[in-house]
Tab-separated table of C-alpha atoms and ligand atoms in Angstrom:
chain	number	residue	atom	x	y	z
H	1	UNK	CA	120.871	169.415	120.602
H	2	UNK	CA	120.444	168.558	124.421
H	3	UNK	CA	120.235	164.797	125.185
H	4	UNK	CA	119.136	163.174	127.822
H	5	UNK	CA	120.918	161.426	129.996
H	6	UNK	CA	121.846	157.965	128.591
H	7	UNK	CA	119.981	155.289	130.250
H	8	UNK	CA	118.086	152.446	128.840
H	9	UNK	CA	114.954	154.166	129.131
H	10	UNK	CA	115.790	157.320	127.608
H	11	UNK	CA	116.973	156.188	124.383
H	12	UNK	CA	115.086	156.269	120.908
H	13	UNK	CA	115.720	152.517	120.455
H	14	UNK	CA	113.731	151.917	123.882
H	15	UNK	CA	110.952	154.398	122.236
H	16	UNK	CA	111.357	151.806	119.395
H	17	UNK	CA	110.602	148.977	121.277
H	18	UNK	CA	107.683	150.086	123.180
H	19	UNK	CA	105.953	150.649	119.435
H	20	UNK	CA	106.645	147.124	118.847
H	21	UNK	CA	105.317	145.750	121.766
H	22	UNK	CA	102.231	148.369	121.817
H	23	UNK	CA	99.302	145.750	120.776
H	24	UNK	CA	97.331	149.038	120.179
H	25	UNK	CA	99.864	149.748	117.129
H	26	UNK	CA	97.587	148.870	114.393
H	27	UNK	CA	94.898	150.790	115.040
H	28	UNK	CA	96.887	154.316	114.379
H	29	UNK	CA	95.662	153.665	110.932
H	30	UNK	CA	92.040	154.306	112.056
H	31	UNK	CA	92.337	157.808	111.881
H	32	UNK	CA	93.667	160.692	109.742
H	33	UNK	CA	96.939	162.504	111.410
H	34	UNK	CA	96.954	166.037	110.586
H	35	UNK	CA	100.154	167.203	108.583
H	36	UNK	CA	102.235	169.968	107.936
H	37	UNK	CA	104.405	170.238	104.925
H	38	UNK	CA	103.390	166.621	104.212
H	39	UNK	CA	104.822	165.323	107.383
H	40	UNK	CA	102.517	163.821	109.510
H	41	UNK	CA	102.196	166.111	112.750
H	42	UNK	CA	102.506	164.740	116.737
H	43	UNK	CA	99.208	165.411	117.928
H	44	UNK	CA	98.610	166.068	121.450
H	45	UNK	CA	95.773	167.610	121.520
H	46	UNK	CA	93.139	165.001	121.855
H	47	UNK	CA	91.924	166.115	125.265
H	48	UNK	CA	90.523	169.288	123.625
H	49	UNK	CA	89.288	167.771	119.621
H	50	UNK	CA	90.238	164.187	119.200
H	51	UNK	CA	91.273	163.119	115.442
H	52	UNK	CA	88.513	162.152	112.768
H	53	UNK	CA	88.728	158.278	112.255
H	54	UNK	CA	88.243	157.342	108.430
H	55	UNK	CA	85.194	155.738	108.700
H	56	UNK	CA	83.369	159.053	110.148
H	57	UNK	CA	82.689	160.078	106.250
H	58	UNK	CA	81.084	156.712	105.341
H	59	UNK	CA	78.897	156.691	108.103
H	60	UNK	CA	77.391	160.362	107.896
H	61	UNK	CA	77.319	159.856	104.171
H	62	UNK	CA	74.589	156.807	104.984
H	63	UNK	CA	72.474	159.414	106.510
H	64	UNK	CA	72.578	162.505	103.793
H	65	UNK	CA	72.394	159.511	101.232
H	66	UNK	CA	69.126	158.094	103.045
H	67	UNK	CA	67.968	161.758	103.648
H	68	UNK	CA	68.468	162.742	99.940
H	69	UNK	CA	66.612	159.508	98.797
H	70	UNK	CA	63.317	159.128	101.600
H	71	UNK	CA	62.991	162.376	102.886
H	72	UNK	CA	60.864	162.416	105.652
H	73	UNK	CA	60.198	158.799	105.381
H	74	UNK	CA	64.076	158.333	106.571
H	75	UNK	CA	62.514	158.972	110.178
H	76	UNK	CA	61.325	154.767	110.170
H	77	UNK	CA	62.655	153.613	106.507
H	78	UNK	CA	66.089	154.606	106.730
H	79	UNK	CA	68.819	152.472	107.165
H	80	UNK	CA	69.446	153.150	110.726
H	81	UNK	CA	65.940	154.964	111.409
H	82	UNK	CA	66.199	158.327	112.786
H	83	UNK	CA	63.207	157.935	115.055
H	84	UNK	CA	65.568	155.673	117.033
H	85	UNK	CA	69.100	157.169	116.483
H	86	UNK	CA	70.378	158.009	119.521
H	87	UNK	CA	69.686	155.096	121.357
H	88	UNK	CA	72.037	152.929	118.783
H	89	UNK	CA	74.922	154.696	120.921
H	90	UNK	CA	73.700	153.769	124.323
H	91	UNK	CA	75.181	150.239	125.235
H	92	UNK	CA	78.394	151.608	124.096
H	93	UNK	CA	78.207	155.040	126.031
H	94	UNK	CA	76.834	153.056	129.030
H	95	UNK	CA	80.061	150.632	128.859
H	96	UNK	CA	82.242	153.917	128.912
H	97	UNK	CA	81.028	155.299	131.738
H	98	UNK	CA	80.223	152.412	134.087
H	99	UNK	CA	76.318	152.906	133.302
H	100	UNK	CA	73.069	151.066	132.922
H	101	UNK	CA	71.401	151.458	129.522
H	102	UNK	CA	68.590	153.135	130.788
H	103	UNK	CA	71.044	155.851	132.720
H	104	UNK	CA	72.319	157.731	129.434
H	105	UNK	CA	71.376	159.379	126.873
H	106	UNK	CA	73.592	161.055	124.019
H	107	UNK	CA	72.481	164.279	123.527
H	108	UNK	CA	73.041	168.608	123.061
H	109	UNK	CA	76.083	169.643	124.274
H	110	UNK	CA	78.440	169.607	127.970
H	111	UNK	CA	76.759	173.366	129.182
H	112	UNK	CA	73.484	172.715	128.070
H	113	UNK	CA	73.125	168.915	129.945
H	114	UNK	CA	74.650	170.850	132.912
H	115	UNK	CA	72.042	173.379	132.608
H	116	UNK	CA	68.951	170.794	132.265
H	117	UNK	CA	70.466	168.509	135.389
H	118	UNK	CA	71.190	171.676	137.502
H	119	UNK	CA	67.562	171.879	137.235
H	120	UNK	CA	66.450	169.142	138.594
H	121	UNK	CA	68.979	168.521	141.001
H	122	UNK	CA	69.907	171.820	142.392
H	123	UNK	CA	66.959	173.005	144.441
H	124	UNK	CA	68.431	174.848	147.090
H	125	UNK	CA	66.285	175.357	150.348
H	126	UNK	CA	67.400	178.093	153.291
H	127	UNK	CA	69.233	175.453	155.015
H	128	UNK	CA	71.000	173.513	152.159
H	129	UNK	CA	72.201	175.690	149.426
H	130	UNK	CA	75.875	175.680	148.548
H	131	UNK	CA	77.674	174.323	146.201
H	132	UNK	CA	81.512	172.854	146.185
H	133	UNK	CA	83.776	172.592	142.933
H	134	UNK	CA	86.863	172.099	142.196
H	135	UNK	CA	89.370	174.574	140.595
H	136	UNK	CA	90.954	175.355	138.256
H	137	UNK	CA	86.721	175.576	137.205
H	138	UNK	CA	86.368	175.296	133.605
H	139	UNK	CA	84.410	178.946	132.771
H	140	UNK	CA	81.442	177.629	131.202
H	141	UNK	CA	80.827	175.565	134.369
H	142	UNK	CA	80.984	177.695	136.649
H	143	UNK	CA	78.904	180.253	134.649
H	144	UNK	CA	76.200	177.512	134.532
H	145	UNK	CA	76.442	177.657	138.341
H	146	UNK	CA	76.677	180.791	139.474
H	147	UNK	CA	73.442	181.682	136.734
H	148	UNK	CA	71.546	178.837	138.379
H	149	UNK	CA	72.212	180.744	141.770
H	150	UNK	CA	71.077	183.792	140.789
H	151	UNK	CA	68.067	182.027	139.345
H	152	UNK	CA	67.826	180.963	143.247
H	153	UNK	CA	68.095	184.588	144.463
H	154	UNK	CA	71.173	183.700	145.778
H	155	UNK	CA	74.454	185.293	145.602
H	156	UNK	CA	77.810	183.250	144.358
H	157	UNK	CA	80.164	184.692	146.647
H	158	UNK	CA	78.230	183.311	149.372
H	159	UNK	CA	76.818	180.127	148.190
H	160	UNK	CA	79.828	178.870	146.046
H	161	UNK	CA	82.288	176.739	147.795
H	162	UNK	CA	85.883	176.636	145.819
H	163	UNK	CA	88.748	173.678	146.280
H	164	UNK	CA	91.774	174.981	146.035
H	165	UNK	CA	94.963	173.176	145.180
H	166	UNK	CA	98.795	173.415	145.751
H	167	UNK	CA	99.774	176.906	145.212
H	168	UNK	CA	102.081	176.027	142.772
H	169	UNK	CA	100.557	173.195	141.232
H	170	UNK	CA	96.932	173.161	141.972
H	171	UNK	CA	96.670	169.720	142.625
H	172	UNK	CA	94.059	168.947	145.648
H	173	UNK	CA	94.371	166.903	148.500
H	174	UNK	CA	91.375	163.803	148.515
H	175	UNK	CA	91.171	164.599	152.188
H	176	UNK	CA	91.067	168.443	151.685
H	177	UNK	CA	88.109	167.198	149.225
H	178	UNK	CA	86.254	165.493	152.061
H	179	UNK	CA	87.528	167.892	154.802
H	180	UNK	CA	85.397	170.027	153.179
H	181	UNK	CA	82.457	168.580	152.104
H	182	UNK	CA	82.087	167.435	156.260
H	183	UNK	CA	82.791	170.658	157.518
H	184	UNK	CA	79.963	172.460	155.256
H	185	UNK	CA	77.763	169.423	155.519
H	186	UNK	CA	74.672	171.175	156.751
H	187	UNK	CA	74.730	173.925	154.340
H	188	UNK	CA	75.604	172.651	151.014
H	189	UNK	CA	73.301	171.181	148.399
H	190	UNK	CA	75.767	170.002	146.001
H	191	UNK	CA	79.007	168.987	145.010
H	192	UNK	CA	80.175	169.236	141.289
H	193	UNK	CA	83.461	168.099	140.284
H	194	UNK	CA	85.254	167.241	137.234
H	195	UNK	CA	87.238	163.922	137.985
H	196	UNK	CA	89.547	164.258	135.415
H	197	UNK	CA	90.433	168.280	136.200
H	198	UNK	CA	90.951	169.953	132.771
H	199	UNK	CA	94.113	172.213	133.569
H	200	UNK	CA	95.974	170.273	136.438
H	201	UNK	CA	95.207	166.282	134.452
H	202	UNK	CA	94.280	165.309	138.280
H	203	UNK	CA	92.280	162.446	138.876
H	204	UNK	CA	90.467	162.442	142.030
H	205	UNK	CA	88.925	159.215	143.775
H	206	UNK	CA	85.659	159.800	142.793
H	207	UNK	CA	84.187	156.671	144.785
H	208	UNK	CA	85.763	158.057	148.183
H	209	UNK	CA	84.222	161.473	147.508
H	210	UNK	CA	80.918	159.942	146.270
H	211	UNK	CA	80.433	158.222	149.683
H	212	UNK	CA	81.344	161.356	151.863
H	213	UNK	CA	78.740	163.199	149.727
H	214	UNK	CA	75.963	160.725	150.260
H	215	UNK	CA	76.646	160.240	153.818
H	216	UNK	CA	75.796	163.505	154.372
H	217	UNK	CA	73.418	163.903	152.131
H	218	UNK	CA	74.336	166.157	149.519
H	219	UNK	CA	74.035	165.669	145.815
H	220	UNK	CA	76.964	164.521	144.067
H	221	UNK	CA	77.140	165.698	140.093
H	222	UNK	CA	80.240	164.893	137.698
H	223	UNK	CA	81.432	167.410	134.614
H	224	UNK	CA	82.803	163.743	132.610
H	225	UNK	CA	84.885	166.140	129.556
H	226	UNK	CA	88.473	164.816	130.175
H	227	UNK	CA	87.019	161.463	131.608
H	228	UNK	CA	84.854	159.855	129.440
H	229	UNK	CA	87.093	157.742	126.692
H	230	UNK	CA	89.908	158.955	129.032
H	231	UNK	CA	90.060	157.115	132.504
H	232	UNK	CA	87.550	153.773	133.670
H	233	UNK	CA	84.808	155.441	135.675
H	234	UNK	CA	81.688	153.791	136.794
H	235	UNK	CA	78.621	155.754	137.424
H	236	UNK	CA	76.019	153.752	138.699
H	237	UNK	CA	77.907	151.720	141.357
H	238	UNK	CA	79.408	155.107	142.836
H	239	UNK	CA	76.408	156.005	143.444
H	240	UNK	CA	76.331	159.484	141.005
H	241	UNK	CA	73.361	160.813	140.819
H	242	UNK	CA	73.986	162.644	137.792
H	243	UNK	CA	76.981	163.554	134.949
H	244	UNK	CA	77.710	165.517	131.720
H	245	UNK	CA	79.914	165.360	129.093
H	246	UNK	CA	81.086	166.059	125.775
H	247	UNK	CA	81.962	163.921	122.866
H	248	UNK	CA	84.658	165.826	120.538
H	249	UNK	CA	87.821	164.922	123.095
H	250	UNK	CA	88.816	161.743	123.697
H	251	UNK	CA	85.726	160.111	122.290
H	252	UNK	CA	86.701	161.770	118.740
H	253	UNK	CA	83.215	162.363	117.945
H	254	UNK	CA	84.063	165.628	115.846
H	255	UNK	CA	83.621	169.536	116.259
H	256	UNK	CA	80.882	170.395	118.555
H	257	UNK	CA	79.865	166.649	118.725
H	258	UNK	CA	76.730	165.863	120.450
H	259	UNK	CA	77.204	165.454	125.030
H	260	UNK	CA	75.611	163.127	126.849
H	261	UNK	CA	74.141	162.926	130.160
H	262	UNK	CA	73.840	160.167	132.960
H	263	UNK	CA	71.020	160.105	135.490
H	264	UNK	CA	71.281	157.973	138.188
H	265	UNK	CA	68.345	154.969	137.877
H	266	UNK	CA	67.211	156.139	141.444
H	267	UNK	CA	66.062	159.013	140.471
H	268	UNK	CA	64.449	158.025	136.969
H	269	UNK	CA	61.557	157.310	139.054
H	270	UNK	CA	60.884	160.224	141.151
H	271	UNK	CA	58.004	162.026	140.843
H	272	UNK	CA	59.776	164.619	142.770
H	273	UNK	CA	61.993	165.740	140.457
H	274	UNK	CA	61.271	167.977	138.066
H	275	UNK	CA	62.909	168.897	134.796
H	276	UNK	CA	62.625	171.166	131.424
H	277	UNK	CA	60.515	168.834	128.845
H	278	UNK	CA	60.234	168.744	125.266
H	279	UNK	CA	58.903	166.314	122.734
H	280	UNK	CA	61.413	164.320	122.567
H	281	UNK	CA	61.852	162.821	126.113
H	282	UNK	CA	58.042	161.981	126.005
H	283	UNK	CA	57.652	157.971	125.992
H	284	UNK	CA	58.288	156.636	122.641
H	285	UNK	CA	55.597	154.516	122.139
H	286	UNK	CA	53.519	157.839	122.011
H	287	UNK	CA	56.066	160.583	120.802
H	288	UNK	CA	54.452	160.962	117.754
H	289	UNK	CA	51.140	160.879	118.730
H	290	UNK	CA	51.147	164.293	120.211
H	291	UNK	CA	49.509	164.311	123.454
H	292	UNK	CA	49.005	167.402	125.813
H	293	UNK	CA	50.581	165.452	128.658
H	294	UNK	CA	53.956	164.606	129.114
H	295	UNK	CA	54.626	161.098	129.597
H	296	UNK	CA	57.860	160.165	131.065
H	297	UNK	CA	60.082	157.829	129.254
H	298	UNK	CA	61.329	156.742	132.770
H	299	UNK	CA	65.049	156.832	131.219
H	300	UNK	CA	67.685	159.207	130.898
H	301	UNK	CA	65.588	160.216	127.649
H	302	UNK	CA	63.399	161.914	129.432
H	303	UNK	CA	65.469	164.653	129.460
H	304	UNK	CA	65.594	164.920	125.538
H	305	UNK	CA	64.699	168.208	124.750
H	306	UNK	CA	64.193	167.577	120.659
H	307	UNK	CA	65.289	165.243	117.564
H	308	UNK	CA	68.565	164.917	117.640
H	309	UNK	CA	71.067	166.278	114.852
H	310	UNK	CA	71.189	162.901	113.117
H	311	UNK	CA	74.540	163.764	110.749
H	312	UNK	CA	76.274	164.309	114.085
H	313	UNK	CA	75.397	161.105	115.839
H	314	UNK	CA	76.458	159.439	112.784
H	315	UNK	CA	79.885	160.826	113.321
H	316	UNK	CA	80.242	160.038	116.843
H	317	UNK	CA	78.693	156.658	116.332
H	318	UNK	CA	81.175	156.033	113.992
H	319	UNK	CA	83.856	156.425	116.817
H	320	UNK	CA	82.066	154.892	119.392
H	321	UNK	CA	82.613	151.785	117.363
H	322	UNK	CA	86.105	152.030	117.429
H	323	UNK	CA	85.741	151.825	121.500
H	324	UNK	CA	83.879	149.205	121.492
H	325	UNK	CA	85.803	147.146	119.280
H	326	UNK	CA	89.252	147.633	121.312
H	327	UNK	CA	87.438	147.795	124.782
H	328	UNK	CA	88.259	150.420	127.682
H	329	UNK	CA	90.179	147.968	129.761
H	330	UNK	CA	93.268	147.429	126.646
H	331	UNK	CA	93.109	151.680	125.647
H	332	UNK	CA	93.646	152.870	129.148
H	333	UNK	CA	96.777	150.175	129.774
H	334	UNK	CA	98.116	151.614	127.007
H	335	UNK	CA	97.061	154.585	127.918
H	336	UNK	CA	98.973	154.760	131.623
H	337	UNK	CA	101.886	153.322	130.218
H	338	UNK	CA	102.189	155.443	127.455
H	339	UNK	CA	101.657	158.381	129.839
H	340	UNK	CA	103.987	157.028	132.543
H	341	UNK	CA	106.613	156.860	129.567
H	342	UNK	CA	106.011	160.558	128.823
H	343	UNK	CA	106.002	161.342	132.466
H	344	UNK	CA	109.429	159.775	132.577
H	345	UNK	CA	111.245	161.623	130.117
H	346	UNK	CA	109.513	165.081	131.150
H	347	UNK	CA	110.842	164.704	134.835
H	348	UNK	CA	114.360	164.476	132.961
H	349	UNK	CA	114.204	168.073	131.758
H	350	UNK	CA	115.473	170.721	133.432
H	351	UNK	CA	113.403	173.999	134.351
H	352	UNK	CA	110.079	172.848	134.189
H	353	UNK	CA	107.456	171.525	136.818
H	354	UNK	CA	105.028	169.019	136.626
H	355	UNK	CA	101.894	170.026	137.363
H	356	UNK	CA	100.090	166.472	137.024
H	357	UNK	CA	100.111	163.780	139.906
H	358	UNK	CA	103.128	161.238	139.959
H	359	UNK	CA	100.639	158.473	140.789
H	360	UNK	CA	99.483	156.494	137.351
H	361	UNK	CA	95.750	156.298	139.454
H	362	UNK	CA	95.604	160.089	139.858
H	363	UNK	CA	95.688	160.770	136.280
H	364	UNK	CA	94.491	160.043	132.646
H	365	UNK	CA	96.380	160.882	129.283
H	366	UNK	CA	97.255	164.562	130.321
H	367	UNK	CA	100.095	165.726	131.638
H	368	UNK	CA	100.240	169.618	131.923
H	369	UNK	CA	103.227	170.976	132.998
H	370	UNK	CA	104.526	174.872	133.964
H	371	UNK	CA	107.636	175.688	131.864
H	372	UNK	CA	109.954	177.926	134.143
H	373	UNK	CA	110.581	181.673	132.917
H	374	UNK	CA	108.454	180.798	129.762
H	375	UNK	CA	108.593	182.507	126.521
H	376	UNK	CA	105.584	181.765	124.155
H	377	UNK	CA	108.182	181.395	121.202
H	378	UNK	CA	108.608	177.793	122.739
H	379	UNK	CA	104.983	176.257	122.154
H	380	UNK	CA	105.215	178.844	118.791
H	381	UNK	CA	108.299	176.574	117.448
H	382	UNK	CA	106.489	173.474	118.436
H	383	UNK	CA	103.636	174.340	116.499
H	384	UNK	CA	105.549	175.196	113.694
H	385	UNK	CA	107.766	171.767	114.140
H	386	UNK	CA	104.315	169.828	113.560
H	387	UNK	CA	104.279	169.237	117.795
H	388	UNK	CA	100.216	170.645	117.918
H	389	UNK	CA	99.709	170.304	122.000
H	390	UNK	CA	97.920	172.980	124.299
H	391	UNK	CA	99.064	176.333	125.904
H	392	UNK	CA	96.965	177.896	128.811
H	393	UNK	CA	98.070	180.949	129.588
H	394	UNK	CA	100.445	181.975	131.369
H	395	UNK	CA	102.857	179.529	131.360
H	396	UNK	CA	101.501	175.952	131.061
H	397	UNK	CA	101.294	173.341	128.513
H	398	UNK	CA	99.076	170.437	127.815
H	399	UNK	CA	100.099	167.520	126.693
H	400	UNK	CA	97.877	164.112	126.317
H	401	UNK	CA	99.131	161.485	124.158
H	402	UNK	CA	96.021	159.596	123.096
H	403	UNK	CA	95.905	155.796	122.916
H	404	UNK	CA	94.601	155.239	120.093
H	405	UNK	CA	96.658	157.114	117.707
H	406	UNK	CA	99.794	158.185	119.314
H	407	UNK	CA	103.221	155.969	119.534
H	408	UNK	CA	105.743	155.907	121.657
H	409	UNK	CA	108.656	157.376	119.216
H	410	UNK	CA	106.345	160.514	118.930
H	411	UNK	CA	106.294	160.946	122.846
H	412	UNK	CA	110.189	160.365	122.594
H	413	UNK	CA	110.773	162.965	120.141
H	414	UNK	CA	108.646	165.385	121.413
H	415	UNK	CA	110.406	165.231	124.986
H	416	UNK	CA	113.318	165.491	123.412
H	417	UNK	CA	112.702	168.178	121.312
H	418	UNK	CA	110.916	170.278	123.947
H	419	UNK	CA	114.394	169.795	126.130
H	420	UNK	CA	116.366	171.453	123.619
H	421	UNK	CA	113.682	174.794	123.377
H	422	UNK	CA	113.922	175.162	126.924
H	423	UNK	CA	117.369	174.354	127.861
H	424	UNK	CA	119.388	175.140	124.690
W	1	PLP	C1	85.609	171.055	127.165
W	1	PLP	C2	84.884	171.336	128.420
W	1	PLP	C3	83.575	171.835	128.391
W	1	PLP	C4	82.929	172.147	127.062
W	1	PLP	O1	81.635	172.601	127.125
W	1	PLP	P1	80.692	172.610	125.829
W	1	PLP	O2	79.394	172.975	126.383
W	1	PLP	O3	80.756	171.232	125.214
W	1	PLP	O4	81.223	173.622	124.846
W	1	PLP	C5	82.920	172.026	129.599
W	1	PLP	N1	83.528	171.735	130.789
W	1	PLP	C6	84.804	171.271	130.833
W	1	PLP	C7	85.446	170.951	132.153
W	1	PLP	C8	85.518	171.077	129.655
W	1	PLP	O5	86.767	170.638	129.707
């Protein structure tokens, strides 16, 4: 087997000792690690469905138990009344995202929260209608986009503005970012970006970008699905005016978990904007009363389409706890030094590139990297070997080793082990 070079840091018994200094150890035991052949797998893969912590069963077992003993009355008389679910996550999605109370709401999924904000914040007139993004564009965003265009009569190829990266790496320049949002000032609406980017694991400086957008006056939304749970981000004093995201990645809130959307608390008060309504973002205190009119909620609520899927919430309630109990500021330390350690010991191996910035502030847990000449028997083998990371065709893998649940000695062996594919 290929070793690495000896040095202090590249050693197993330095792997060792990072576990036992890791003050994050203990809570490994949270979740359930997915095995193969009874050996408990290294999972990479929270960036795309984070692992099920154990108490997920007990709390959606609460709500089929109050459900299969109230009924309908479970809507007030349950335990946690239904009628009021989805604000119980609030504070703690709030904290996550750098948000006031009143500026999220947990609900639907990523694509549909982007298509409800697009609504109300992309109104394009003849003067200011383009939009910038940043690529590699996750498809269902930029489907989202370009059908919002066409709702506008207006054509993509025209109207969509694309930032592109390092040819080889893809990773963008912040003053390319704000190059271009100064140049196309008078012509673009809005400017969507996704500050953790999904393929490259860039993290852009969302606060720098923020102000160049609202200096000249164009909208500034934020695709949050590899941020939130991921990197510290706050919302409300950058000035966002709005953000999606989902919840099964790093927030571990389960398949197809329910999004969540921020709206900045400047706009919850415009009469100006307009949005798709439905029951459930009608004030509270008369929801159930069934009036003709719609009656704001004057939160993020007001966006609620209908009652939320209550055995869902329960899951990712149940992780949100977790979260909150550990706090943002210890999981990303961890996180950037766990990730810096992984970082190391990939930048040891020959015939490969990183793809994801150097610098620990231009990234979260993902590092993706382009294997040279690659031969999909490689991620095959690690799959096999219990390594379960991410492949993107055609030659790039993912790898994010999640704070939470991951150690040290896994990132070790894996690095190790992925040497030896490539270079044996
Ligand atoms: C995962 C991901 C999505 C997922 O969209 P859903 O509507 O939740 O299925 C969207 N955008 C990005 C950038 C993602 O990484």
């Amino acid at each position: 087997m290929v070793r690495f070079k000896k040095t202090m840091k590249s050693s197993s018994d330095y792997a060792q000792l990072l576990d036992e200094q890791d003050n994050l150890k203990e809570f490994r035991s949270l979740f359930y690690i997915p095995k193969k052949n009874g050996k408990e797998c290294t999972y990479f893969c929270g960036h795309s469905l984070g692992l099920q912590p154990k108490k997920t069963k007990d709390f959606v077992n609460q709500e089929l138990n109050d459900w299969k003993e109230m009924g309908v009355l479970g809507h007030f008389d349950a335990k946690n009344p239904w009628y009021y679910y989805h604000e119980y996550l609030n504070k703690q999605i709030a904290n996550l995202v750098g948000a006031l109370d009143k500026e999220v709401v947990s609900m639907n999924s990523l694509t549909a929260n982007l298509h409800l904000l697009l609504t109300s914040f992309y109104r394009p007139d003849k003067n200011k209608y383009k939009i910038i993004i940043d690529t590699p564009c996750f498809p269902s965003d930029r489907y989202a986009l370009n059908s919002h265009m066409k709702l506008h009569n207006l054509d993509p190829k025209n109207s969509l503005i694309e930032l592109k990266g390092n040819n080889e790496t893809g990773i963008l320049k912040d003053e390319q970012i704000i190059n271009t949002i100064e140049e196309n000032a008078s012509q673009v609406k809005l400017i969507l970006i996704s500050p953790v980017n999904y393929y490259t694991g860039q993290y852009y400086d969302i606060e720098k970008i923020s102000k160049v957008a609202k200096k000249n006056n164009c909208i500034i939304g934020l695709d949050l699905a590899h941020t939130i749970g991921n990197v510290k981000i706050f919302l409300h004093d950058w000035d966002i005016d709005f953000a999606v995201w989902c919840s099964y990645k790093y927030l571990n809130g389960g398949p197809g978990a329910p999004g969540g959307a921020f709206i900045h608390s400047n706009h919850l008060k415009t009469k100006t904007l307009n949005r798709l309504e439905g029951w459930w973002g009608h004030d509270k205190n008369t929801r159930f009363d069934l009036l003709d009119n719609f009656i704001s909620s004057d939160t993020a609520e007001s966006w609620q389409l209908s009652n939320p899927p209550i055995l869902s919430m329960a899951a990712l309630w149940s992780s949100l706890n977790i979260f909150e109990n550990i706090g943002i500021d210890r999981i990303t330390t961890k996180s950037i030094k766990m990730t810096s350690y992984l970082y190391t010991l990939l930048s040891k191996i020959d015939n490969l590139t990183i793809i994801t910035p150097s610098r620990t502030e231009q990234r979260g847990a993902q590092i993706s990297i382009k294997i040279h000449d690659f031969d999909k028997k490689i991620y095959e083998t690690l799959l096999e070997n219990g390594y379960i990371c991410d492949y993107r065709k055609p030659d790039v893998l993912r790898i994010a080793p999640a704070p939470l649940y991951n150690t040290f000695k896994e990132v070790y062996n894996f690095s190790t082990f992925l040497n030896s594919l490539i270079n044996e």
